Amino acid sequence: MKADDDTAPTAVGITGRRWLLPSALVAELAPDPERPGRPQRRTARDWVVDFCCFLIAVGVGLAVADAFPGGADLSPAFAVTDQLLGVLACAAVWLRRRWPLALAVALVPLGFLSTTSAGACAVALFTLAVHRPLRYVAWVGGAQLALLPLLAWVRPDPTLAYGPSVAWSVLFIVTAIGWGMFVRSKRQLMLSLRDRARRAETEARLRAEQAQQLARESIAREMHDVLAHRLTLLSVHAGALEFRPDAPREEIARAAGVIRESAHEALQDLREIIGVLRAGEPDDAGRPQPTLAALDTLVAESREAGMKVTLDQRVTDADAVPASVGRTAFRIVQECLTNARKHAPGAEAAVTVSGGRGEGLAVTVRNPAPEGDVPAVPGSGQGLIGLTERATLAGGRLTHGACEDGGFEVRARLPWA
């Protein structure tokens, strides 16, 4: 794509037809990287506007020259000089975009020598008001307005009295300056709105990235809960095969089947989670997520692994439990059973789930102290931190701690509107 293609977005931040915008706006919105520090090229609109300004300067100069006939009270040489300076002033209008301040400063005192430069002077003041801050306009425009009464006295208008002549001159200059300030304020408003839109887009992108990061963290917690449960089952059955090589053939076959099934489920869960990370989909995509009704299956799996678990489920209308609440309760019980297998092997875990609509859902998992010394497990406490955060995100709370008899208890309270 060519850089001068007018019908395409030629630079960052500009969409549509670039030639309809003034070069000053183009330089602010999308500076040309191939011309660093150099003036922006005129657009087609600039050429049209500059030509109109040149015609205005020439037209006003001709009107003033017609109103001030040179043969009446001026020498022919002075009249020719007046007109020559007026022509040069009109030609200098084409430089107004590059040197607006210098042009205005040069044309203001030129009015004493050349009345035909009045149009060019007004165009220069208009350009100064468009391209420079107010302080420059105040100094140069104030000097021009202060010199107008003196100029009207030195070069009186033969068709008007002194008062109306000064008033018309002041009105003409003030109109040019005011129109230039209006154009400048309109451009600044456009740039500020553009900057605000860019900031809003940046903030929206940051919020989206933050939401995606939170989703990924949620997926990581889900991976920890799921894989920890599966891998502890693998560890338990593998340990049983290691320490009981003389076990009956049926028990070895059953343990190997559980190991195979747990490994398959762990790989399937890991594959789905990685697929979600790659696709950027929500973490509830893929297989149906576990609910409160899956607690029986979870307890059955733990029992098959040789763990002692009792389940006391006293939930009225269990099928009406919201999916998010049921899934949170399931993950809490799953993580607690995993911790019980790691930190209190051989102890019996008691799971209690109760509650109803409007009362909330209470989940309690308790296990007694383990028999004998249990080696420390790396990463202890991280799962409980994740469970606490999960319960908080669901609008509930979770507490945990040691019991008086040396056991450990986890209590969770989840909302059920």
CSV table of N, CA, C and O in Angstrom, one decimal, residues 313-388:
chain,number,residue,atom,x,y,z
A,313,GLN,N,-25.3,-36.0,53.4
A,313,GLN,CA,-25.9,-34.9,52.5
A,313,GLN,C,-27.3,-34.7,52.9
A,313,GLN,O,-28.2,-35.5,52.7
A,314,ARG,N,-27.6,-33.5,53.5
A,314,ARG,CA,-28.9,-33.1,54.0
A,314,ARG,C,-29.3,-31.7,53.3
A,314,ARG,O,-29.4,-30.7,53.9
A,315,VAL,N,-29.5,-31.8,52.0
A,315,VAL,CA,-29.8,-30.7,51.2
A,315,VAL,C,-31.2,-30.8,50.7
A,315,VAL,O,-31.5,-31.8,50.0
A,316,THR,N,-32.1,-29.9,51.0
A,316,THR,CA,-33.4,-29.9,50.4
A,316,THR,C,-33.4,-29.4,49.0
A,316,THR,O,-32.9,-28.4,48.7
A,317,ASP,N,-34.1,-30.2,48.1
A,317,ASP,CA,-34.2,-29.8,46.7
A,317,ASP,C,-32.8,-29.6,46.1
A,317,ASP,O,-32.4,-28.6,45.7
A,318,ALA,N,-32.0,-30.7,46.2
A,318,ALA,CA,-30.6,-30.6,45.7
A,318,ALA,C,-30.5,-30.3,44.2
A,318,ALA,O,-29.5,-29.7,43.8
A,319,ASP,N,-31.5,-30.7,43.5
A,319,ASP,CA,-31.4,-30.4,42.0
A,319,ASP,C,-31.5,-28.9,41.7
A,319,ASP,O,-31.2,-28.5,40.6
A,320,ALA,N,-32.1,-28.2,42.7
A,320,ALA,CA,-32.2,-26.7,42.4
A,320,ALA,C,-31.0,-25.9,42.8
A,320,ALA,O,-31.0,-24.7,42.7
A,321,VAL,N,-30.0,-26.5,43.3
A,321,VAL,CA,-28.8,-25.8,43.7
A,321,VAL,C,-28.2,-25.1,42.4
A,321,VAL,O,-28.0,-25.8,41.4
A,322,PRO,N,-27.8,-23.9,42.4
A,322,PRO,CA,-27.2,-23.2,41.3
A,322,PRO,C,-26.0,-23.9,40.9
A,322,PRO,O,-25.2,-24.5,41.7
A,323,ALA,N,-25.7,-23.9,39.6
A,323,ALA,CA,-24.5,-24.7,39.0
A,323,ALA,C,-23.2,-24.1,39.6
A,323,ALA,O,-22.3,-24.9,40.0
A,324,SER,N,-23.1,-22.8,39.7
A,324,SER,CA,-21.9,-22.3,40.2
A,324,SER,C,-21.6,-22.6,41.7
A,324,SER,O,-20.5,-22.9,42.1
A,325,VAL,N,-22.7,-22.6,42.5
A,325,VAL,CA,-22.6,-23.0,43.9
A,325,VAL,C,-22.3,-24.4,44.1
A,325,VAL,O,-21.4,-24.8,44.9
A,326,GLY,N,-23.0,-25.3,43.3
A,326,GLY,CA,-22.7,-26.7,43.4
A,326,GLY,C,-21.3,-27.1,42.9
A,326,GLY,O,-20.6,-27.9,43.5
A,327,ARG,N,-20.8,-26.4,41.9
A,327,ARG,CA,-19.4,-26.6,41.4
A,327,ARG,C,-18.4,-26.2,42.5
A,327,ARG,O,-17.4,-26.9,42.7
A,328,THR,N,-18.7,-25.1,43.1
A,328,THR,CA,-17.8,-24.6,44.2
A,328,THR,C,-17.7,-25.6,45.3
A,328,THR,O,-16.7,-25.9,45.9
A,329,ALA,N,-18.9,-26.1,45.7
A,329,ALA,CA,-19.0,-27.0,46.8
A,329,ALA,C,-18.3,-28.3,46.5
A,329,ALA,O,-17.5,-28.9,47.3
A,330,PHE,N,-18.4,-28.8,45.2
A,330,PHE,CA,-17.7,-30.0,44.8
A,330,PHE,C,-16.2,-29.8,44.8
A,330,PHE,O,-15.5,-30.7,45.3
A,331,ARG,N,-15.7,-28.6,44.4
A,331,ARG,CA,-14.3,-28.4,44.4
A,331,ARG,C,-13.7,-28.3,45.8
A,331,ARG,O,-12.6,-28.8,46.1
A,332,ILE,N,-14.5,-27.8,46.7
A,332,ILE,CA,-14.1,-27.7,48.1
A,332,ILE,C,-13.9,-29.1,48.7
A,332,ILE,O,-12.9,-29.4,49.3
A,333,VAL,N,-14.9,-29.9,48.5
A,333,VAL,CA,-14.9,-31.3,49.0
A,333,VAL,C,-13.7,-32.1,48.3
A,333,VAL,O,-13.0,-32.8,49.0
A,334,GLN,N,-13.6,-31.9,47.0
A,334,GLN,CA,-12.5,-32.6,46.3
A,334,GLN,C,-11.1,-32.2,46.9
A,334,GLN,O,-10.3,-33.1,47.1
A,335,GLU,N,-10.9,-30.9,47.1
A,335,GLU,CA,-9.6,-30.5,47.6
A,335,GLU,C,-9.4,-31.0,49.0
A,335,GLU,O,-8.3,-31.4,49.4
A,336,CYS,N,-10.4,-31.0,49.8
A,336,CYS,CA,-10.3,-31.4,51.2
A,336,CYS,C,-10.0,-32.9,51.3
A,336,CYS,O,-9.2,-33.3,52.1
A,337,LEU,N,-10.6,-33.7,50.5
A,337,LEU,CA,-10.3,-35.1,50.4
A,337,LEU,C,-8.9,-35.4,50.0
A,337,LEU,O,-8.2,-36.3,50.5
A,338,THR,N,-8.5,-34.6,49.0
A,338,THR,CA,-7.1,-34.7,48.5
A,338,THR,C,-6.1,-34.4,49.7
A,338,THR,O,-5.1,-35.1,49.9
A,339,ASN,N,-6.4,-33.3,50.4
A,339,ASN,CA,-5.5,-33.0,51.5
A,339,ASN,C,-5.5,-34.0,52.6
A,339,ASN,O,-4.5,-34.3,53.3
A,340,ALA,N,-6.7,-34.6,52.8
A,340,ALA,CA,-6.8,-35.7,53.9
A,340,ALA,C,-6.0,-36.9,53.5
A,340,ALA,O,-5.3,-37.5,54.4
A,341,ARG,N,-6.0,-37.3,52.2
A,341,ARG,CA,-5.2,-38.4,51.8
A,341,ARG,C,-3.7,-38.1,51.9
A,341,ARG,O,-2.9,-39.0,52.3
A,342,LYS,N,-3.3,-36.8,51.7
A,342,LYS,CA,-1.9,-36.5,51.8
A,342,LYS,C,-1.4,-36.3,53.2
A,342,LYS,O,-0.3,-36.7,53.6
A,343,HIS,N,-2.2,-35.7,54.0
A,343,HIS,CA,-1.7,-35.3,55.4
A,343,HIS,C,-2.2,-36.2,56.5
A,343,HIS,O,-1.7,-36.2,57.6
A,344,ALA,N,-3.3,-37.0,56.2
A,344,ALA,CA,-3.8,-37.9,57.3
A,344,ALA,C,-4.1,-39.2,56.6
A,344,ALA,O,-5.3,-39.6,56.6
A,345,PRO,N,-3.2,-39.9,56.1
A,345,PRO,CA,-3.5,-41.2,55.4
A,345,PRO,C,-4.0,-42.2,56.4
A,345,PRO,O,-3.5,-42.3,57.5
A,346,GLY,N,-5.0,-42.9,56.0
A,346,GLY,CA,-5.6,-43.9,56.9
A,346,GLY,C,-6.7,-43.4,57.8
A,346,GLY,O,-7.5,-44.2,58.3
A,347,ALA,N,-6.8,-42.1,57.9
A,347,ALA,CA,-7.9,-41.5,58.8
A,347,ALA,C,-9.2,-41.4,58.0
A,347,ALA,O,-9.2,-41.3,56.8
A,348,GLU,N,-10.3,-41.5,58.7
A,348,GLU,CA,-11.6,-41.4,58.1
A,348,GLU,C,-12.1,-40.0,58.0
A,348,GLU,O,-12.1,-39.2,59.0
A,349,ALA,N,-12.4,-39.6,56.8
A,349,ALA,CA,-12.9,-38.2,56.6
A,349,ALA,C,-14.4,-38.2,56.6
A,349,ALA,O,-15.0,-39.1,56.0
A,350,ALA,N,-14.9,-37.2,57.2
A,350,ALA,CA,-16.4,-37.0,57.2
A,350,ALA,C,-16.8,-35.8,56.5
A,350,ALA,O,-16.3,-34.7,56.7
A,351,VAL,N,-17.7,-36.0,55.5
A,351,VAL,CA,-18.2,-34.9,54.7
A,351,VAL,C,-19.6,-34.6,55.0
A,351,VAL,O,-20.4,-35.6,54.9
A,352,THR,N,-20.0,-33.4,55.3
A,352,THR,CA,-21.3,-33.0,55.6
A,352,THR,C,-21.7,-31.8,54.7
A,352,THR,O,-21.0,-30.8,54.7
A,353,VAL,N,-22.9,-32.0,54.0
A,353,VAL,CA,-23.4,-30.9,53.2
A,353,VAL,C,-24.8,-30.7,53.6
A,353,VAL,O,-25.6,-31.7,53.6
A,354,SER,N,-25.2,-29.5,53.9
A,354,SER,CA,-26.6,-29.2,54.3
A,354,SER,C,-27.0,-27.8,53.9
A,354,SER,O,-26.1,-27.0,53.4
A,355,GLY,N,-28.3,-27.5,53.9
A,355,GLY,CA,-28.8,-26.2,53.6
A,355,GLY,C,-30.0,-26.3,52.7
A,355,GLY,O,-30.5,-27.4,52.4
A,356,GLY,N,-30.5,-25.2,52.3
A,356,GLY,CA,-31.6,-25.1,51.4
A,356,GLY,C,-31.7,-23.8,50.8
A,356,GLY,O,-30.9,-22.8,51.0
A,357,ARG,N,-32.8,-23.6,49.9
A,357,ARG,CA,-33.0,-22.4,49.2
A,357,ARG,C,-33.3,-21.2,50.2
A,357,ARG,O,-34.1,-21.4,51.1
A,358,GLY,N,-32.5,-20.2,50.1
A,358,GLY,CA,-32.7,-19.0,51.0
A,358,GLY,C,-31.9,-19.1,52.3
A,358,GLY,O,-31.7,-18.1,53.0
A,359,GLU,N,-31.4,-20.3,52.6
A,359,GLU,CA,-30.6,-20.5,53.8
A,359,GLU,C,-29.1,-20.5,53.5
A,359,GLU,O,-28.3,-20.2,54.3
A,360,GLY,N,-28.7,-20.9,52.3
A,360,GLY,CA,-27.3,-21.1,51.9
A,360,GLY,C,-26.9,-22.5,52.0
A,360,GLY,O,-27.7,-23.4,52.5
A,361,LEU,N,-25.7,-22.8,51.5
A,361,LEU,CA,-25.2,-24.1,51.5
A,361,LEU,C,-24.0,-24.2,52.4
A,361,LEU,O,-23.1,-23.4,52.3
A,362,ALA,N,-24.0,-25.2,53.4
A,362,ALA,CA,-22.9,-25.3,54.3
A,362,ALA,C,-22.2,-26.6,54.0
A,362,ALA,O,-22.8,-27.7,53.8
A,363,VAL,N,-20.9,-26.5,53.9
A,363,VAL,CA,-20.1,-27.7,53.6
A,363,VAL,C,-19.0,-27.8,54.7
A,363,VAL,O,-18.3,-26.9,55.0
A,364,THR,N,-18.9,-29.0,55.3
A,364,THR,CA,-18.0,-29.3,56.3
A,364,THR,C,-17.2,-30.6,56.0
A,364,THR,O,-17.9,-31.6,55.7
A,365,VAL,N,-15.9,-30.5,56.0
A,365,VAL,CA,-15.1,-31.7,55.8
A,365,VAL,C,-14.1,-31.8,57.0
A,365,VAL,O,-13.4,-30.8,57.3
A,366,ARG,N,-14.1,-32.9,57.7
A,366,ARG,CA,-13.3,-33.1,58.9
A,366,ARG,C,-12.6,-34.4,58.9
A,366,ARG,O,-13.2,-35.4,58.5
A,367,ASN,N,-11.4,-34.4,59.3
A,367,ASN,CA,-10.7,-35.7,59.5
A,367,ASN,C,-9.9,-35.7,60.8
A,367,ASN,O,-9.4,-34.6,61.2
A,368,PRO,N,-9.8,-36.8,61.5
A,368,PRO,CA,-9.1,-36.9,62.7
A,368,PRO,C,-7.6,-36.8,62.5
A,368,PRO,O,-7.1,-36.8,61.4
A,369,ALA,N,-6.9,-36.8,63.6
A,369,ALA,CA,-5.4,-36.8,63.5
A,369,ALA,C,-4.9,-38.1,62.9
A,369,ALA,O,-5.5,-39.2,63.1
A,370,PRO,N,-3.8,-38.0,62.1
A,370,PRO,CA,-3.3,-39.2,61.5
A,370,PRO,C,-2.6,-40.1,62.6
A,370,PRO,O,-2.2,-39.6,63.6
A,371,GLU,N,-2.5,-41.4,62.3
A,371,GLU,CA,-1.8,-42.3,63.2
A,371,GLU,C,-0.3,-42.3,62.8
A,371,GLU,O,0.0,-42.6,61.7
A,372,GLY,N,0.5,-41.9,63.8
A,372,GLY,CA,1.9,-41.9,63.5
A,372,GLY,C,2.3,-40.6,62.9
A,372,GLY,O,1.5,-39.7,62.6
A,373,ASP,N,3.6,-40.5,62.6
A,373,ASP,CA,4.2,-39.3,61.9
A,373,ASP,C,4.0,-39.4,60.4
A,373,ASP,O,4.1,-40.4,59.8
A,374,VAL,N,3.6,-38.2,59.9
A,374,VAL,CA,3.4,-38.1,58.5
A,374,VAL,C,4.4,-37.1,57.9
A,374,VAL,O,4.6,-36.0,58.4
A,375,PRO,N,5.2,-37.5,56.9
A,375,PRO,CA,6.2,-36.5,56.4
A,375,PRO,C,5.5,-35.3,55.8
A,375,PRO,O,4.4,-35.4,55.3
A,376,ALA,N,6.2,-34.2,55.8
A,376,ALA,CA,5.7,-32.9,55.3
A,376,ALA,C,5.6,-33.1,53.8
A,376,ALA,O,6.4,-33.7,53.1
A,377,VAL,N,4.5,-32.5,53.3
A,377,VAL,CA,4.2,-32.5,51.8
A,377,VAL,C,4.5,-31.1,51.3
A,377,VAL,O,4.1,-30.1,51.8
A,378,PRO,N,5.3,-31.0,50.2
A,378,PRO,CA,5.7,-29.7,49.6
A,378,PRO,C,4.4,-29.0,49.1
A,378,PRO,O,3.4,-29.6,48.6
A,379,GLY,N,4.4,-27.7,49.3
A,379,GLY,CA,3.3,-26.9,48.8
A,379,GLY,C,2.1,-26.9,49.7
A,379,GLY,O,1.0,-26.6,49.3
A,380,SER,N,2.3,-27.2,51.0
A,380,SER,CA,1.1,-27.3,51.9
A,380,SER,C,0.6,-25.9,52.1
A,380,SER,O,1.3,-25.0,52.3
A,381,GLY,N,-0.8,-25.9,52.1
A,381,GLY,CA,-1.5,-24.6,52.4
A,381,GLY,C,-1.9,-23.9,51.1
A,381,GLY,O,-2.8,-23.0,51.2
A,382,GLN,N,-1.3,-24.2,50.0
A,382,GLN,CA,-1.7,-23.5,48.7
A,382,GLN,C,-3.1,-23.8,48.3
A,382,GLN,O,-3.8,-23.0,47.8
A,383,GLY,N,-3.5,-25.1,48.5
A,383,GLY,CA,-4.8,-25.5,48.1
A,383,GLY,C,-5.9,-24.8,48.9
A,383,GLY,O,-6.9,-24.4,48.4
A,384,LEU,N,-5.6,-24.6,50.2
A,384,LEU,CA,-6.6,-23.9,51.1
A,384,LEU,C,-6.7,-22.5,50.7
A,384,LEU,O,-7.8,-21.9,50.8
A,385,ILE,N,-5.6,-21.9,50.4
A,385,ILE,CA,-5.7,-20.5,49.9
A,385,ILE,C,-6.5,-20.3,48.7
A,385,ILE,O,-7.4,-19.4,48.5
A,386,GLY,N,-6.4,-21.3,47.7
A,386,GLY,CA,-7.2,-21.3,46.5
A,386,GLY,C,-8.7,-21.5,46.9
A,386,GLY,O,-9.6,-20.9,46.3
A,387,LEU,N,-9.0,-22.4,47.8
A,387,LEU,CA,-10.4,-22.6,48.2
A,387,LEU,C,-11.0,-21.4,48.9
A,387,LEU,O,-12.1,-21.1,48.6
A,388,THR,N,-10.2,-20.7,49.7
A,388,THR,CA,-10.7,-19.5,50.3
A,388,THR,C,-11.1,-18.4,49.3
A,388,THR,O,-12.1,-17.8,49.3
